[in-house]
mmCIF file of C-alpha atoms in Angstrom:
data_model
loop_
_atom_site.group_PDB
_atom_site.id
_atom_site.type_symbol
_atom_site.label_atom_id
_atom_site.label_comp_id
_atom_site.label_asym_id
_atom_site.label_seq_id
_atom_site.Cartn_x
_atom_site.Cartn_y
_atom_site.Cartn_z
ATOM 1 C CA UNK A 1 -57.363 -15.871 -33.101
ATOM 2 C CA UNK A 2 -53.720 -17.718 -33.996
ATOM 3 C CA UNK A 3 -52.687 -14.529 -35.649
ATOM 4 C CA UNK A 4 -53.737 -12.467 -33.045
ATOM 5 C CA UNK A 5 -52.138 -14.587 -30.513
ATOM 6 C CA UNK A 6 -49.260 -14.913 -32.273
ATOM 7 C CA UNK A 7 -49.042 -11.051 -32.962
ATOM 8 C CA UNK A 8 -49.405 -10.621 -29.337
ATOM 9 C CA UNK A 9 -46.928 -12.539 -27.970
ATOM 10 C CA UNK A 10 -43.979 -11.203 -30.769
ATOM 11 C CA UNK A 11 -44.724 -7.992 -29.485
ATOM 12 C CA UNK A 12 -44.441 -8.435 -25.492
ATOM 13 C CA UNK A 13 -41.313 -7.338 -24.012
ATOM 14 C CA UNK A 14 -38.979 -10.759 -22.948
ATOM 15 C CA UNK A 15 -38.718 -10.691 -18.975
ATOM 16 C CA UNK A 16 -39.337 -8.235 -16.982
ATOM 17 C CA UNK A 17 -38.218 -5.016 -17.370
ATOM 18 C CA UNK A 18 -39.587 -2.868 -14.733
ATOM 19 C CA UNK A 19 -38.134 -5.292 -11.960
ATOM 20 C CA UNK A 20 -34.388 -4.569 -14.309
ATOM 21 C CA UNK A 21 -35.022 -1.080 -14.044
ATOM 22 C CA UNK A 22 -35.769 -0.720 -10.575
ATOM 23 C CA UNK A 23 -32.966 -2.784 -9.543
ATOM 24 C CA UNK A 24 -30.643 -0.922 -7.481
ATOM 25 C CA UNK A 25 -26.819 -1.971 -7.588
ATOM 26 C CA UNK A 26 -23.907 -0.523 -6.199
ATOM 27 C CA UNK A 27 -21.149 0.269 -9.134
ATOM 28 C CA UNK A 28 -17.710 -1.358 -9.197
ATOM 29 C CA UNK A 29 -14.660 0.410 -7.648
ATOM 30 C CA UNK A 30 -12.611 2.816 -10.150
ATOM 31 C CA UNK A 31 -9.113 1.497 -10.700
ATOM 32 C CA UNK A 32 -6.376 4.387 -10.748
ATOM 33 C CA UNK A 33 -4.502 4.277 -14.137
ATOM 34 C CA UNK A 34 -2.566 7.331 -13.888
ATOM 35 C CA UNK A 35 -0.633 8.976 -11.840
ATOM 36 C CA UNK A 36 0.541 4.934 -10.612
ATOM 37 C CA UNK A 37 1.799 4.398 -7.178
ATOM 38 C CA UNK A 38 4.970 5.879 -5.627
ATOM 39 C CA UNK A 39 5.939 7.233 -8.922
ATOM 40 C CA UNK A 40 7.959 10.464 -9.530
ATOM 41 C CA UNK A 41 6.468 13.552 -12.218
ATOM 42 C CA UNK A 42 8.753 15.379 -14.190
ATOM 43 C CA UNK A 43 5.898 17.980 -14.137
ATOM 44 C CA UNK A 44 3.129 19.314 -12.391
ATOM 45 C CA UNK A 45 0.468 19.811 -15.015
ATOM 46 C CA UNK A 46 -1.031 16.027 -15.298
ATOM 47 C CA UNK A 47 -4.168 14.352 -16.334
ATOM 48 C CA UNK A 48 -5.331 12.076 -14.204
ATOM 49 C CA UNK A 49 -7.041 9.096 -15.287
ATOM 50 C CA UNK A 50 -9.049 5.796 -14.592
ATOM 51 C CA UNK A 51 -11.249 2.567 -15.513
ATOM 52 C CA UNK A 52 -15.020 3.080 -16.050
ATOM 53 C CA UNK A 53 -17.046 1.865 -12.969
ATOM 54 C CA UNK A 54 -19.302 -0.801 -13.956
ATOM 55 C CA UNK A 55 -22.851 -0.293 -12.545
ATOM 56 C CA UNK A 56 -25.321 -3.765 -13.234
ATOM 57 C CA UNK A 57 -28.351 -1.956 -13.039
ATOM 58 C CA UNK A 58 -27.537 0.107 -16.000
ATOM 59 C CA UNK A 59 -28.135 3.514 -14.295
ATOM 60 C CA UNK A 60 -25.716 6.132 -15.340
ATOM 61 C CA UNK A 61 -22.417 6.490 -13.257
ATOM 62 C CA UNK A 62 -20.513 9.742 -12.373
ATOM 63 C CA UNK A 63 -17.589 9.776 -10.424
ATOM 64 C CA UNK A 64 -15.961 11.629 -6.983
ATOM 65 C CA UNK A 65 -12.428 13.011 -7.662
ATOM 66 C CA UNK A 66 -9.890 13.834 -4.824
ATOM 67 C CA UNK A 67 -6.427 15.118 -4.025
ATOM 68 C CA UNK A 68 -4.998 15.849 -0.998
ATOM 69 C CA UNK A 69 -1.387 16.161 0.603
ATOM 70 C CA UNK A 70 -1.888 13.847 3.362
ATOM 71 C CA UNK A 71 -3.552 9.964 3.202
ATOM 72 C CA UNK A 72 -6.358 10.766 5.259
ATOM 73 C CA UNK A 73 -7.083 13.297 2.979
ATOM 74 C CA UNK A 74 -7.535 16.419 5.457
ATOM 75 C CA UNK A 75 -5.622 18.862 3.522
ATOM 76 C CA UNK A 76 -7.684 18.423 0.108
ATOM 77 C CA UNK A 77 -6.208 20.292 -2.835
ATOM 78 C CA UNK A 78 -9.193 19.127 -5.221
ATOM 79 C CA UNK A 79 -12.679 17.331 -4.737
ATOM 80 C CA UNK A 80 -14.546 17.143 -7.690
ATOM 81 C CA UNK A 81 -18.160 15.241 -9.202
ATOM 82 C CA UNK A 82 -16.595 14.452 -12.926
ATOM 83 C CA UNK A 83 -18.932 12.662 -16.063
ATOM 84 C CA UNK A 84 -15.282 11.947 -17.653
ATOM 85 C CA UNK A 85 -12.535 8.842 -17.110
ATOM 86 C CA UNK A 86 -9.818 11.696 -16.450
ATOM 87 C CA UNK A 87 -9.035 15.610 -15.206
ATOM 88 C CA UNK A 88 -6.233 17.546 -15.774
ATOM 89 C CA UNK A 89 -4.877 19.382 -12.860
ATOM 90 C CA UNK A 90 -1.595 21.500 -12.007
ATOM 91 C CA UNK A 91 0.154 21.262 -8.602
ATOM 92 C CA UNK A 92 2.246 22.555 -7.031
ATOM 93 C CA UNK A 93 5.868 21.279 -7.867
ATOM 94 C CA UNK A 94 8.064 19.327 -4.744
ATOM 95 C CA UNK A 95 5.038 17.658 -2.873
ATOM 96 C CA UNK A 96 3.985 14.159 -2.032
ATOM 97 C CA UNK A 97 -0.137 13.894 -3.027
ATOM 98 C CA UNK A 98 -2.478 11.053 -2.600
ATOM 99 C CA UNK A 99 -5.282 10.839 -4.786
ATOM 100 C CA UNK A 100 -8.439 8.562 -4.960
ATOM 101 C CA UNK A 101 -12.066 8.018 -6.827
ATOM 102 C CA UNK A 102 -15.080 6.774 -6.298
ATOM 103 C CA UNK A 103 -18.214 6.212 -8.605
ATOM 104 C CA UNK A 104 -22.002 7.154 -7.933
ATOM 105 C CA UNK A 105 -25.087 5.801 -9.557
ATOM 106 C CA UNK A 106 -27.657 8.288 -10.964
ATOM 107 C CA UNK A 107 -29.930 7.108 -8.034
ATOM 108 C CA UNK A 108 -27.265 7.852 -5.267
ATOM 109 C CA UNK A 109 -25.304 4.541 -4.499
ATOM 110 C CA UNK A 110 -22.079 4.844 -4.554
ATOM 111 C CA UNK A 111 -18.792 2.559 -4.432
ATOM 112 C CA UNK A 112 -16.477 1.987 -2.296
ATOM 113 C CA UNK A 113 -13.133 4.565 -2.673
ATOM 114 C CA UNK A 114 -10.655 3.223 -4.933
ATOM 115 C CA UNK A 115 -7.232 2.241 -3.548
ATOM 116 C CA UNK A 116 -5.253 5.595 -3.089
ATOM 117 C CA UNK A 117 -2.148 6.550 -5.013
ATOM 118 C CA UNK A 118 0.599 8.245 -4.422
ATOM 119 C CA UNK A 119 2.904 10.684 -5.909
ATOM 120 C CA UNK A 120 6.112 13.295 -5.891
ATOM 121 C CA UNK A 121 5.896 15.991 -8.086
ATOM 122 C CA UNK A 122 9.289 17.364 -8.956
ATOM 123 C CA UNK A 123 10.693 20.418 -7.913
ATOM 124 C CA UNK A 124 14.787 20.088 -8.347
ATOM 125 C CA UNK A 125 16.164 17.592 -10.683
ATOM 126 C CA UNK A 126 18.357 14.904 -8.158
ATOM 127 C CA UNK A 127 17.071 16.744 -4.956
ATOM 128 C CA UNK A 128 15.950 14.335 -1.960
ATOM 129 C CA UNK A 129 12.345 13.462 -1.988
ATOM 130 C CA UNK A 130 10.715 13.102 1.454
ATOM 131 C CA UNK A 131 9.207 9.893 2.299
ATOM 132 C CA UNK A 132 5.383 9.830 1.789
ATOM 133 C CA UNK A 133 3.292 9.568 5.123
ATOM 134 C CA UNK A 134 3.097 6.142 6.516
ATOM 135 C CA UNK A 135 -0.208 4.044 5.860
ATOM 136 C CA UNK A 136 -1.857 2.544 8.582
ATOM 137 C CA UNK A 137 -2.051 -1.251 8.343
ATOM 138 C CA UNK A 138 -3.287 -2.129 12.293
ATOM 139 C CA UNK A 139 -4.959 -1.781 13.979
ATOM 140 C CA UNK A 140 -7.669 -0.057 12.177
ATOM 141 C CA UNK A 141 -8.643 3.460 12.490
ATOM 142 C CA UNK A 142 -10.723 3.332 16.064
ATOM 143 C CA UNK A 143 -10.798 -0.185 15.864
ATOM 144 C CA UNK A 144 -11.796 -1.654 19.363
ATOM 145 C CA UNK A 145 -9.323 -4.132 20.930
ATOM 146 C CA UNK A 146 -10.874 -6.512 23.853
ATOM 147 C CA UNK A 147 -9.145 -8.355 26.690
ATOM 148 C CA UNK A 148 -5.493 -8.070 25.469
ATOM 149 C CA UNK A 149 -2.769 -6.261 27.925
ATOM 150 C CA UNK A 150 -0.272 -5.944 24.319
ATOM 151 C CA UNK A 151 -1.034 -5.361 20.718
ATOM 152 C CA UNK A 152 1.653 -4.980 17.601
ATOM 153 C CA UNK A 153 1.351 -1.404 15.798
ATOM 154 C CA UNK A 154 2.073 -1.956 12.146
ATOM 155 C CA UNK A 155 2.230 0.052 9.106
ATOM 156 C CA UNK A 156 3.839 0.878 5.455
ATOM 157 C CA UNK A 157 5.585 3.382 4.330
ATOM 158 C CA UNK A 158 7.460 3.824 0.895
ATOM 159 C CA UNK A 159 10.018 6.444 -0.796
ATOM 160 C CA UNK A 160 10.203 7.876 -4.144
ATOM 161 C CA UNK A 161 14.281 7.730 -4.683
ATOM 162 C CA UNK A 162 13.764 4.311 -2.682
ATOM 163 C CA UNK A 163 15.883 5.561 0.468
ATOM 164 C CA UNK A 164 16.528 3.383 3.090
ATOM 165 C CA UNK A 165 13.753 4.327 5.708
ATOM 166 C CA UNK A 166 13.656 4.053 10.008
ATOM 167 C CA UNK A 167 10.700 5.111 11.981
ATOM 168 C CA UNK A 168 10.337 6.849 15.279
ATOM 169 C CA UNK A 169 7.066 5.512 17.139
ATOM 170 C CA UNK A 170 5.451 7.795 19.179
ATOM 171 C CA UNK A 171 2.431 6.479 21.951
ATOM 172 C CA UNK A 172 0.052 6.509 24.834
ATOM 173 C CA UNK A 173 -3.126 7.830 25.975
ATOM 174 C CA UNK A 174 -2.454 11.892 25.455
ATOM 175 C CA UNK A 175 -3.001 12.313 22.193
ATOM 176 C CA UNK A 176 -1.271 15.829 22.610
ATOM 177 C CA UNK A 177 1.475 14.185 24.469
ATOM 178 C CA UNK A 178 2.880 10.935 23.354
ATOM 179 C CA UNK A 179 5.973 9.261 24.701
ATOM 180 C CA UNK A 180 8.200 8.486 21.839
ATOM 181 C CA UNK A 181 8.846 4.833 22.279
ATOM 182 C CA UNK A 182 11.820 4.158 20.167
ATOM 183 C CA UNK A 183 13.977 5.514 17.704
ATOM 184 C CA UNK A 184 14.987 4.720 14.089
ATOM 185 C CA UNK A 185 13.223 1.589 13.884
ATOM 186 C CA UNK A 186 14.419 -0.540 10.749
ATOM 187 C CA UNK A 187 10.820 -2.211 11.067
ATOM 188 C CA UNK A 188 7.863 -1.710 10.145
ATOM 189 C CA UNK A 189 5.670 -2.873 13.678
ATOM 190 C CA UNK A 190 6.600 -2.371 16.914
ATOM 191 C CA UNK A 191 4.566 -4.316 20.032
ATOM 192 C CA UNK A 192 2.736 -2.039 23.249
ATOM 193 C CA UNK A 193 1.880 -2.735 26.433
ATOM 194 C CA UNK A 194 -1.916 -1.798 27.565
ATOM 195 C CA UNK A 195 -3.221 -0.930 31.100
ATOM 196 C CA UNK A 196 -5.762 -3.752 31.958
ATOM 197 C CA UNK A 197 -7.953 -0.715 32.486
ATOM 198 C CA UNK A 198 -10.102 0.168 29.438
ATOM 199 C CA UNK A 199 -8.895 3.346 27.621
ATOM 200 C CA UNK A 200 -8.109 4.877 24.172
ATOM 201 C CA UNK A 201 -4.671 5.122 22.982
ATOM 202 C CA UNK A 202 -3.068 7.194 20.572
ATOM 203 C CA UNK A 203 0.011 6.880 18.116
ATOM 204 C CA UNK A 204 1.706 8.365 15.161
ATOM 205 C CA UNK A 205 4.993 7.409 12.935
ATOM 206 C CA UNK A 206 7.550 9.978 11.942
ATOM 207 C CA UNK A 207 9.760 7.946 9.153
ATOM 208 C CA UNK A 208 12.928 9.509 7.867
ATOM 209 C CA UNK A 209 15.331 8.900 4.889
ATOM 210 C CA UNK A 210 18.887 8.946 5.240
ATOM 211 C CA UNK A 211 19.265 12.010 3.518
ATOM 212 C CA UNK A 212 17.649 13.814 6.477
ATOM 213 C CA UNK A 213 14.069 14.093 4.972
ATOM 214 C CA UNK A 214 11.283 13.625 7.283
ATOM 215 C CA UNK A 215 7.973 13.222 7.048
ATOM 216 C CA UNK A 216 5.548 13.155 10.216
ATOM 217 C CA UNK A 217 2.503 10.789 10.097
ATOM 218 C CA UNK A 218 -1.453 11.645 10.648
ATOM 219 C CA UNK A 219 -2.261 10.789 14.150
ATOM 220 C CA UNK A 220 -4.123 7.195 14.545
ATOM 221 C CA UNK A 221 -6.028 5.646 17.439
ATOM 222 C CA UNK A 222 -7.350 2.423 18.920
ATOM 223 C CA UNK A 223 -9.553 1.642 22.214
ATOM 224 C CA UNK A 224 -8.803 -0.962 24.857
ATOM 225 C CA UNK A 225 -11.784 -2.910 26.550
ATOM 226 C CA UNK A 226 -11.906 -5.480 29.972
#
């Protein structure tokens, strides 16, 4: 009976490894390695690549590749499901693209996107480079604002040949007819009155170089409650 016992007990699994498998965890974020951030390509044929998503559970990961020309990526120039770290890709030369990547578990939970990147690829040795869009910073996309009569619009924007950058603000409640509010801003926020009247306002950010490039922002909105 010792042997038996002893047999027995060498042989069962340690813990428990149906509750391990059945574990559901979401996997890490992908971190962009290449193309890097605001960074200029001599040509238009690149790999991409990125960090392995870590997933606890141990369920296989696969991952959600996209490009696009604009940062809220509505013009998409890829969208792939990829098994690899990387993808090579050729673009058109003399645009500004944003990329990003996510990661997906074999049972369907998926990460949050990764941080997006973005990039020139050149067309004309020394030409000007237009400024990429601006990136929204507040408020958030739709966010809803309560009991305030002014908020602060703020946002980033950045330049490949690092050009000195102003902003024109556009605003109000016609989102097919904003007031432009000010003109080559040096800043990057600009305050707004609100009605005291709820209502949903509207507002976009051309930003310009001082070479004459100009680059129109994606239109963003907010809400205004008693």
């Amino acid at each position: 009976m010792l042997v038996f016992s002893f047999i027995y007990s060498s042989c069962s699994p340690e813990g428990n490894s149906d509750t391990e498998f059945n574990s559901d965890s979401t996997p890490s974020v992908p971190i962009l390695t290449f193309p890097s951030q605001d960074q200029l390509c001599l040509t238009n044929t690149l790999k991409f690549t990125w960090d392995a998503s870590i997933n606890e559970d141990g369920s296989s990961v696969i991952y959600i590749f996209e490009i696009a020309k604009d940062n809220l990526f509505s013009n998409k120039v890829s969208s792939e499901v990829l098994t690899s770290l990387s993808k090579f890709v050729i673009l058109e030369k003399g645009f500004a693209y944003y990329w990003r990547v996510k990661a997906r578990s074999s049972k369907n939970i998926e990460s949050e996107y990764s941080s997006i990147s973005q990039f020139y690829t050149e067309e004309i040795a020394e030409s000007n480079h237009l400024p990429f869009a601006p990136e929204l910073i507040l408020p958030f996309f739709n966010q809803s604002l309560s009991s305030i009569n002014t908020t602060t619009l703020e946002w980033r924007s950045s330049d490949v040949d690092n050009d000195p950058l102003k902003y024109d603000v556009y605003f109000g409640k016609d989102e097919d007819s904003l007031t432009l509010m000010i003109e080559n801003l040096s800043d990057t926020s600009f305050k707004v009155n609100l009605d005291p009247s709820a209502a949903t306002y509207y507002w976009k950010i051309v930003v310009k170089d001082d070479k004459g490039g100009k680059t129109t922002g994606q239109l963003w909105s907010f809400s205004a409650e008693d």
